[in-house]
Amino acid sequence: MLHRRIIRLCMTIGLLVALATLAAVTGPAAGYPTKPVTLIIPFKAGSAPDTTFRFLAELVEKDLGQKIVVMNRPGPGGTIGVSEVLQARPDGHTIGMAAVAVVVLQPLLQDLPFKGPDDMTLIAQTNEAQTALAVNASSPWKTVDEFLAEARRRPGQLSVGLGGGFHTILHVQIALLEKQTGVRLNVVPFDAGAQLPALLGGSVDAVVGQTVLLSPHVKAGKVRPLAQVGVRRARGWEGIPTLKELGHDITVTAYEFVIAPKGTPKPVADKLSAAFKKASESPAFREFGDRRGLEIRPLGPADLTERLRVDAKVYRQVVEELGWAKKK
C-alpha cells in the first residue's frame, strides 16, 4: 500500500513538473505580442531620440509581427513619458525609450515615481547619443577656444540653446564647461530639437545637440561643429575633436535604451531584448547611424544595469559639484 502511494505521489509530482514546464513554454511569451505594442518616447516629435527610435520601431515590428505605435509624451527632462511607461500594465504591450539622464539624473533633482534602474525592467541599450557644441556656419568662431575667448570678453551674453530644457544631460555638459573654464553663458532652454531652428534663425549663438540632429545641417554647410562631447569621436564625425581632447575633462555621455514596467514577465522581456538587439545590429540601423553620426552600441539587460549603476554614482557627484541636488 505504501509502495503504491509513493508511486502515485511521484506520478503527481511528475505531472506538476510537466504542467509547470508547459506553462513556461505557453505562458506570457506564447503568442506575444497579441496586439500592437505602444512605444512611448518621452521627447517631442522630430527630436533626435524620436528620429532614432521611430526608425528602430520599424525594424523591430517586422520581427515581432505586430505594429509598434509610437507615442510622444514630452515633459521636463523626459520624466513624464518614462513615468507613464512604468505605470502601465507589465505585459510587454507598453514599452518606452529612456536615456541615462532621465533614469539616474532626474531622480536626484526631484521626487518621481521611480528612483533608478531598479524600478523598471531594462530591455536593451541600442545606442549612444553623441552630442556636440556647434555654431551657425556664418558665425566668426572656428574653434572652441575662439568661442570661449568671446564668452570671456562678454560674460553672460553668448547664448547657448539646449534641447529638452534645464537639468538634462545637455545642460550638465554645458554647465561643466562653464565651471571648468570660468566662463558665463546665457543658457536658453528649448523643447527637444527646437534649439536647432533657433540656431539656424540666429536666435542663439550656439547649441549643444545630438549629432544625429546636427548632421544633416552640418553636411548642408549651415552648421559648424566646434567639438564633440563624450569619450570618443562619433562615426562620421572623425574630423571633429572631443572636448576631452581639447583639454576639458567633460566625458558624460548620453545613451539610450528601451524599458518596460517593473514586473514584466521575463519571457516577454527576453523576447523584446532579442528583437531590439537584432534591430540594433542590423545593417539598416548601422547605415542609419553612419549617416547621422550615431554610435550604435547594443547592450543586454545585465550590462545595461551595471552601466547605469556606475553612472548613477558619477551623476551624484556631478549634481553635488553643480549644486543641483534636491533639498532633503
Tab-separated table of C-alpha atoms in Angstrom:
chain	number	residue	atom	x	y	z
A	1	MET	CA	0.000	0.000	0.000
A	2	LEU	CA	2.769	2.416	0.975
A	3	HIS	CA	4.642	1.482	-2.183
A	4	ARG	CA	1.601	2.393	-4.313
A	5	ARG	CA	1.183	5.711	-2.509
A	6	ILE	CA	4.817	6.568	-3.220
A	7	ILE	CA	4.337	5.702	-6.890
A	8	ARG	CA	1.181	7.859	-7.095
A	9	LEU	CA	2.995	10.714	-5.337
A	10	CYS	CA	5.890	10.516	-7.797
A	11	MET	CA	3.459	10.471	-10.713
A	12	THR	CA	1.682	13.533	-9.309
A	13	ILE	CA	4.949	15.405	-8.855
A	14	GLY	CA	5.976	14.464	-12.381
A	15	LEU	CA	2.655	15.734	-13.723
A	16	LEU	CA	3.039	19.019	-11.847
A	17	VAL	CA	6.564	19.477	-13.200
A	18	ALA	CA	5.311	18.782	-16.726
A	19	LEU	CA	2.481	21.285	-16.307
A	20	ALA	CA	4.916	23.901	-14.962
A	21	THR	CA	7.201	23.329	-17.928
A	22	LEU	CA	4.249	23.616	-20.303
A	23	ALA	CA	3.153	26.828	-18.588
A	24	ALA	CA	6.634	28.252	-19.034
A	25	VAL	CA	6.511	27.449	-22.727
A	26	THR	CA	2.915	28.555	-23.272
A	27	GLY	CA	2.900	31.301	-20.640
A	28	PRO	CA	3.314	35.070	-21.027
A	29	ALA	CA	5.619	34.901	-24.065
A	30	ALA	CA	3.436	32.479	-26.014
A	31	GLY	CA	1.942	34.411	-28.897
A	32	TYR	CA	3.353	37.695	-27.572
A	33	PRO	CA	2.656	40.278	-28.715
A	34	THR	CA	-1.063	39.647	-29.153
A	35	LYS	CA	-1.824	43.220	-30.189
A	36	PRO	CA	0.056	46.361	-31.282
A	37	VAL	CA	2.836	47.464	-28.942
A	38	THR	CA	2.933	51.076	-27.761
A	39	LEU	CA	6.388	52.667	-27.676
A	40	ILE	CA	6.400	55.859	-25.621
A	41	ILE	CA	9.093	58.391	-26.451
A	42	PRO	CA	9.445	60.964	-23.658
A	43	PHE	CA	10.554	63.708	-26.041
A	44	LYS	CA	9.000	65.830	-28.738
A	45	ALA	CA	8.276	64.518	-32.235
A	46	GLY	CA	11.162	65.438	-34.525
A	47	SER	CA	13.735	65.412	-31.747
A	48	ALA	CA	16.868	63.298	-32.118
A	49	PRO	CA	15.631	60.437	-29.866
A	50	ASP	CA	12.303	60.459	-31.706
A	51	THR	CA	14.029	60.156	-35.075
A	52	THR	CA	16.203	57.280	-33.872
A	53	PHE	CA	13.509	55.244	-32.164
A	54	ARG	CA	10.919	55.650	-34.896
A	55	PHE	CA	13.446	54.084	-37.257
A	56	LEU	CA	14.167	51.303	-34.751
A	57	ALA	CA	10.456	50.670	-34.262
A	58	GLU	CA	10.041	49.939	-37.969
A	59	LEU	CA	12.789	47.322	-37.761
A	60	VAL	CA	11.531	45.715	-34.549
A	61	GLU	CA	7.899	45.401	-35.601
A	62	LYS	CA	8.947	43.249	-38.549
A	63	ASP	CA	10.463	40.804	-36.076
A	64	LEU	CA	7.644	40.921	-33.519
A	65	GLY	CA	4.916	40.560	-36.127
A	66	GLN	CA	2.843	43.390	-34.659
A	67	LYS	CA	2.656	47.105	-35.320
A	68	ILE	CA	4.606	49.348	-32.943
A	69	VAL	CA	2.633	52.516	-32.289
A	70	VAL	CA	4.920	55.413	-31.365
A	71	MET	CA	3.530	57.962	-28.925
A	72	ASN	CA	5.349	61.122	-27.846
A	73	ARG	CA	4.969	62.207	-24.229
A	74	PRO	CA	7.343	65.175	-23.858
A	75	GLY	CA	7.864	66.754	-20.481
A	76	PRO	CA	10.545	68.017	-18.102
A	77	GLY	CA	13.716	66.027	-18.657
A	78	GLY	CA	11.789	63.093	-20.147
A	79	THR	CA	10.197	62.228	-16.796
A	80	ILE	CA	6.548	62.349	-17.872
A	81	GLY	CA	6.937	59.750	-20.603
A	82	VAL	CA	9.081	57.406	-18.522
A	83	SER	CA	6.655	57.654	-15.599
A	84	GLU	CA	3.770	56.750	-17.913
A	85	VAL	CA	5.605	53.655	-19.125
A	86	LEU	CA	6.313	52.470	-15.603
A	87	GLN	CA	2.681	52.881	-14.557
A	88	ALA	CA	1.391	50.756	-17.452
A	89	ARG	CA	0.341	47.102	-17.189
A	90	PRO	CA	3.518	44.956	-17.169
A	91	ASP	CA	2.573	42.729	-20.087
A	92	GLY	CA	5.039	43.996	-22.696
A	93	HIS	CA	2.439	45.877	-24.734
A	94	THR	CA	3.590	49.259	-23.403
A	95	ILE	CA	7.304	49.943	-23.530
A	96	GLY	CA	9.355	53.087	-23.716
A	97	MET	CA	12.501	54.777	-24.800
A	98	ALA	CA	14.635	56.164	-21.969
A	99	ALA	CA	18.012	57.818	-21.554
A	100	VAL	CA	20.650	57.783	-18.858
A	101	ALA	CA	19.891	61.306	-17.655
A	102	VAL	CA	16.190	60.527	-17.215
A	103	VAL	CA	16.806	57.363	-15.197
A	104	VAL	CA	19.746	58.358	-12.979
A	105	LEU	CA	19.935	62.175	-13.064
A	106	GLN	CA	16.325	63.325	-12.721
A	107	PRO	CA	15.604	61.319	-9.518
A	108	LEU	CA	18.462	63.242	-7.880
A	109	LEU	CA	16.761	66.537	-8.706
A	110	GLN	CA	13.086	65.887	-7.974
A	111	ASP	CA	10.666	63.410	-6.424
A	112	LEU	CA	9.472	60.955	-9.084
A	113	PRO	CA	7.568	57.663	-9.264
A	114	PHE	CA	10.939	55.998	-9.877
A	115	LYS	CA	14.331	56.315	-8.216
A	116	GLY	CA	16.562	54.485	-10.668
A	117	PRO	CA	17.051	51.401	-12.830
A	118	ASP	CA	15.801	49.021	-10.126
A	119	ASP	CA	12.303	50.464	-10.540
A	120	MET	CA	11.903	49.271	-14.123
A	121	THR	CA	12.557	46.345	-16.448
A	122	LEU	CA	15.568	47.102	-18.643
A	123	ILE	CA	15.191	45.686	-22.147
A	124	ALA	CA	18.249	46.750	-24.145
A	125	GLN	CA	20.620	49.607	-24.837
A	126	THR	CA	20.562	50.484	-28.513
A	127	ASN	CA	22.911	53.404	-28.999
A	128	GLU	CA	24.974	56.183	-27.533
A	129	ALA	CA	23.753	59.649	-28.363
A	130	GLN	CA	26.871	61.631	-29.115
A	131	THR	CA	26.481	65.370	-28.667
A	132	ALA	CA	28.369	68.384	-29.959
A	133	LEU	CA	28.832	72.093	-29.371
A	134	ALA	CA	28.006	73.832	-32.648
A	135	VAL	CA	27.509	77.313	-34.068
A	136	ASN	CA	25.919	78.766	-37.165
A	137	ALA	CA	28.242	78.387	-40.159
A	138	SER	CA	28.126	82.171	-40.643
A	139	SER	CA	29.496	82.838	-37.142
A	140	PRO	CA	33.068	84.112	-36.702
A	141	TRP	CA	34.138	81.278	-34.341
A	142	LYS	CA	36.056	78.398	-35.874
A	143	THR	CA	37.236	76.705	-32.667
A	144	VAL	CA	36.148	76.142	-29.074
A	145	ASP	CA	38.983	78.405	-27.863
A	146	GLU	CA	37.706	81.267	-30.044
A	147	PHE	CA	34.170	80.778	-28.731
A	148	LEU	CA	35.345	80.689	-25.105
A	149	ALA	CA	37.530	83.764	-25.625
A	150	GLU	CA	34.469	85.677	-26.858
A	151	ALA	CA	32.480	84.408	-23.861
A	152	ARG	CA	35.135	85.786	-21.524
A	153	ARG	CA	35.005	89.161	-23.256
A	154	ARG	CA	31.208	89.269	-22.934
A	155	PRO	CA	30.204	87.395	-19.753
A	156	GLY	CA	26.644	86.076	-19.848
A	157	GLN	CA	25.944	87.447	-23.319
A	158	LEU	CA	26.681	84.499	-25.599
A	159	SER	CA	23.559	82.348	-25.748
A	160	VAL	CA	23.622	78.540	-25.941
A	161	GLY	CA	20.450	76.672	-26.816
A	162	LEU	CA	19.709	73.364	-25.081
A	163	GLY	CA	17.065	70.894	-26.198
A	164	GLY	CA	14.887	69.321	-23.528
A	165	GLY	CA	15.075	72.173	-21.045
A	166	PHE	CA	17.152	72.590	-17.904
A	167	HIS	CA	18.849	69.786	-15.960
A	168	THR	CA	19.239	67.455	-18.917
A	169	ILE	CA	22.493	65.811	-19.958
A	170	LEU	CA	22.990	68.685	-22.431
A	171	HIS	CA	22.696	71.117	-19.528
A	172	VAL	CA	25.151	69.039	-17.485
A	173	GLN	CA	27.658	69.198	-20.332
A	174	ILE	CA	27.490	72.956	-20.818
A	175	ALA	CA	27.377	73.614	-17.038
A	176	LEU	CA	30.569	71.591	-16.571
A	177	LEU	CA	32.205	73.550	-19.405
A	178	GLU	CA	31.278	76.811	-17.665
A	179	LYS	CA	32.575	75.571	-14.320
A	180	GLN	CA	35.872	74.268	-15.694
A	181	THR	CA	36.653	77.283	-17.879
A	182	GLY	CA	35.218	80.041	-15.701
A	183	VAL	CA	33.044	81.464	-18.494
A	184	ARG	CA	29.431	82.504	-18.011
A	185	LEU	CA	27.000	81.714	-20.800
A	186	ASN	CA	23.351	82.575	-21.330
A	187	VAL	CA	21.765	79.117	-21.314
A	188	VAL	CA	18.458	79.067	-23.199
A	189	PRO	CA	16.187	76.000	-22.812
A	190	PHE	CA	14.077	74.706	-25.694
A	191	ASP	CA	11.820	71.752	-26.320
A	192	ALA	CA	13.893	68.809	-27.555
A	193	GLY	CA	15.025	69.560	-31.111
A	194	ALA	CA	13.774	73.163	-31.148
A	195	GLN	CA	17.196	74.628	-30.370
A	196	LEU	CA	18.389	73.911	-33.912
A	197	PRO	CA	15.860	76.143	-35.733
A	198	ALA	CA	16.799	78.845	-33.228
A	199	LEU	CA	20.460	78.462	-34.195
A	200	LEU	CA	19.699	78.493	-37.916
A	201	GLY	CA	17.499	81.553	-37.454
A	202	GLY	CA	20.116	83.427	-35.438
A	203	SER	CA	18.173	83.480	-32.161
A	204	VAL	CA	21.046	81.821	-30.258
A	205	ASP	CA	24.815	81.915	-30.753
A	206	ALA	CA	25.446	78.207	-30.249
A	207	VAL	CA	23.766	74.939	-29.330
A	208	VAL	CA	24.617	71.682	-27.659
A	209	GLY	CA	22.746	68.964	-29.507
A	210	GLN	CA	22.894	65.381	-30.647
A	211	THR	CA	24.958	64.680	-33.732
A	212	VAL	CA	22.017	62.737	-35.188
A	213	LEU	CA	20.101	66.026	-35.300
A	214	LEU	CA	23.018	68.236	-36.339
A	215	SER	CA	24.462	66.026	-39.090
A	216	PRO	CA	22.128	66.962	-41.984
A	217	HIS	CA	22.752	70.675	-41.361
A	218	VAL	CA	26.497	70.180	-40.971
A	219	LYS	CA	26.559	68.371	-44.336
A	220	ALA	CA	24.473	71.160	-45.855
A	221	GLY	CA	27.048	73.701	-44.698
A	222	LYS	CA	24.628	75.550	-42.393
A	223	VAL	CA	26.073	74.479	-39.035
A	224	ARG	CA	29.703	74.381	-37.868
A	225	PRO	CA	30.556	71.890	-35.095
A	226	LEU	CA	33.292	73.084	-32.744
A	227	ALA	CA	33.711	69.982	-30.599
A	228	GLN	CA	32.074	66.716	-29.671
A	229	VAL	CA	31.151	65.885	-26.090
A	230	GLY	CA	31.918	62.348	-24.991
A	231	VAL	CA	34.694	59.833	-24.551
A	232	ARG	CA	35.296	59.222	-28.246
A	233	ARG	CA	34.671	60.689	-31.684
A	234	ALA	CA	31.436	59.549	-33.311
A	235	ARG	CA	31.411	57.632	-36.573
A	236	GLY	CA	31.156	60.089	-39.439
A	237	TRP	CA	32.471	62.864	-37.188
A	238	GLU	CA	36.075	61.707	-37.050
A	239	GLY	CA	37.351	65.160	-38.055
A	240	ILE	CA	35.794	66.917	-35.062
A	241	PRO	CA	37.741	66.701	-31.764
A	242	THR	CA	36.161	65.985	-28.400
A	243	LEU	CA	36.227	68.471	-25.541
A	244	LYS	CA	38.380	65.955	-23.686
A	245	GLU	CA	40.986	66.107	-26.458
A	246	LEU	CA	40.925	69.893	-26.229
A	247	GLY	CA	41.779	69.811	-22.539
A	248	HIS	CA	38.306	69.962	-20.961
A	249	ASP	CA	37.540	66.974	-18.741
A	250	ILE	CA	33.924	66.500	-19.790
A	251	THR	CA	33.067	62.950	-20.799
A	252	VAL	CA	29.494	62.401	-19.573
A	253	THR	CA	27.868	60.587	-22.465
A	254	ALA	CA	24.224	60.236	-23.368
A	255	TYR	CA	22.970	56.775	-24.194
A	256	GLU	CA	19.519	55.500	-24.965
A	257	PHE	CA	17.689	52.281	-24.257
A	258	VAL	CA	14.342	50.534	-24.030
A	259	ILE	CA	12.434	49.956	-20.806
A	260	ALA	CA	9.256	48.230	-19.679
A	261	PRO	CA	7.283	48.361	-16.429
A	262	LYS	CA	8.725	46.576	-13.439
A	263	GLY	CA	7.293	43.065	-13.193
A	264	THR	CA	7.206	42.418	-16.929
A	265	PRO	CA	7.454	38.602	-17.285
A	266	LYS	CA	10.987	37.503	-18.110
A	267	PRO	CA	9.984	35.548	-21.259
A	268	VAL	CA	8.335	38.705	-22.626
A	269	ALA	CA	11.292	40.889	-21.668
A	270	ASP	CA	13.680	38.376	-23.236
A	271	LYS	CA	11.708	38.403	-26.486
A	272	LEU	CA	11.805	42.197	-26.594
A	273	SER	CA	15.520	42.245	-25.763
A	274	ALA	CA	16.270	39.833	-28.599
A	275	ALA	CA	14.190	41.869	-31.051
A	276	PHE	CA	15.864	45.176	-30.184
A	277	LYS	CA	19.310	43.576	-30.210
A	278	LYS	CA	18.648	42.198	-33.689
A	279	ALA	CA	17.411	45.584	-34.906
A	280	SER	CA	20.348	47.447	-33.315
A	281	GLU	CA	22.848	45.155	-35.019
A	282	SER	CA	21.119	45.230	-38.400
A	283	PRO	CA	22.862	46.722	-41.456
A	284	ALA	CA	19.952	49.138	-41.859
A	285	PHE	CA	20.450	50.642	-38.395
A	286	ARG	CA	24.224	50.700	-38.831
A	287	GLU	CA	23.786	52.643	-42.049
A	288	PHE	CA	21.344	54.991	-40.290
A	289	GLY	CA	23.959	55.559	-37.576
A	290	ASP	CA	26.716	56.254	-40.073
A	291	ARG	CA	24.564	58.852	-41.831
A	292	ARG	CA	23.666	60.630	-38.605
A	293	GLY	CA	26.816	60.309	-36.505
A	294	LEU	CA	25.013	57.951	-34.126
A	295	GLU	CA	27.065	55.456	-32.135
A	296	ILE	CA	25.439	52.019	-32.326
A	297	ARG	CA	26.275	50.249	-29.055
A	298	PRO	CA	23.863	47.414	-28.211
A	299	LEU	CA	23.912	46.108	-24.636
A	300	GLY	CA	21.792	43.435	-22.986
A	301	PRO	CA	19.888	43.977	-19.716
A	302	ALA	CA	22.697	42.780	-17.415
A	303	ASP	CA	25.395	45.010	-18.934
A	304	LEU	CA	22.991	47.939	-19.144
A	305	THR	CA	22.076	47.540	-15.470
A	306	GLU	CA	25.740	47.632	-14.477
A	307	ARG	CA	26.423	50.688	-16.636
A	308	LEU	CA	23.515	52.590	-15.139
A	309	ARG	CA	24.580	51.756	-11.592
A	310	VAL	CA	28.111	53.004	-12.270
A	311	ASP	CA	26.810	56.189	-13.895
A	312	ALA	CA	24.396	56.801	-11.024
A	313	LYS	CA	27.463	57.358	-8.821
A	314	VAL	CA	29.016	59.657	-11.432
A	315	TYR	CA	25.886	61.786	-11.724
A	316	ARG	CA	25.524	62.001	-7.960
A	317	GLN	CA	28.993	63.582	-7.846
A	318	VAL	CA	28.181	65.903	-10.772
A	319	VAL	CA	24.947	67.073	-9.161
A	320	GLU	CA	26.773	67.860	-5.915
A	321	GLU	CA	29.524	69.680	-7.837
A	322	LEU	CA	26.998	71.826	-9.700
A	323	GLY	CA	24.826	72.421	-6.642
A	324	TRP	CA	21.726	70.961	-8.266
A	325	ALA	CA	20.806	68.342	-5.672
A	326	LYS	CA	17.186	68.457	-4.460
A	327	LYS	CA	16.628	69.692	-0.951
A	328	LYS	CA	16.010	66.902	1.547
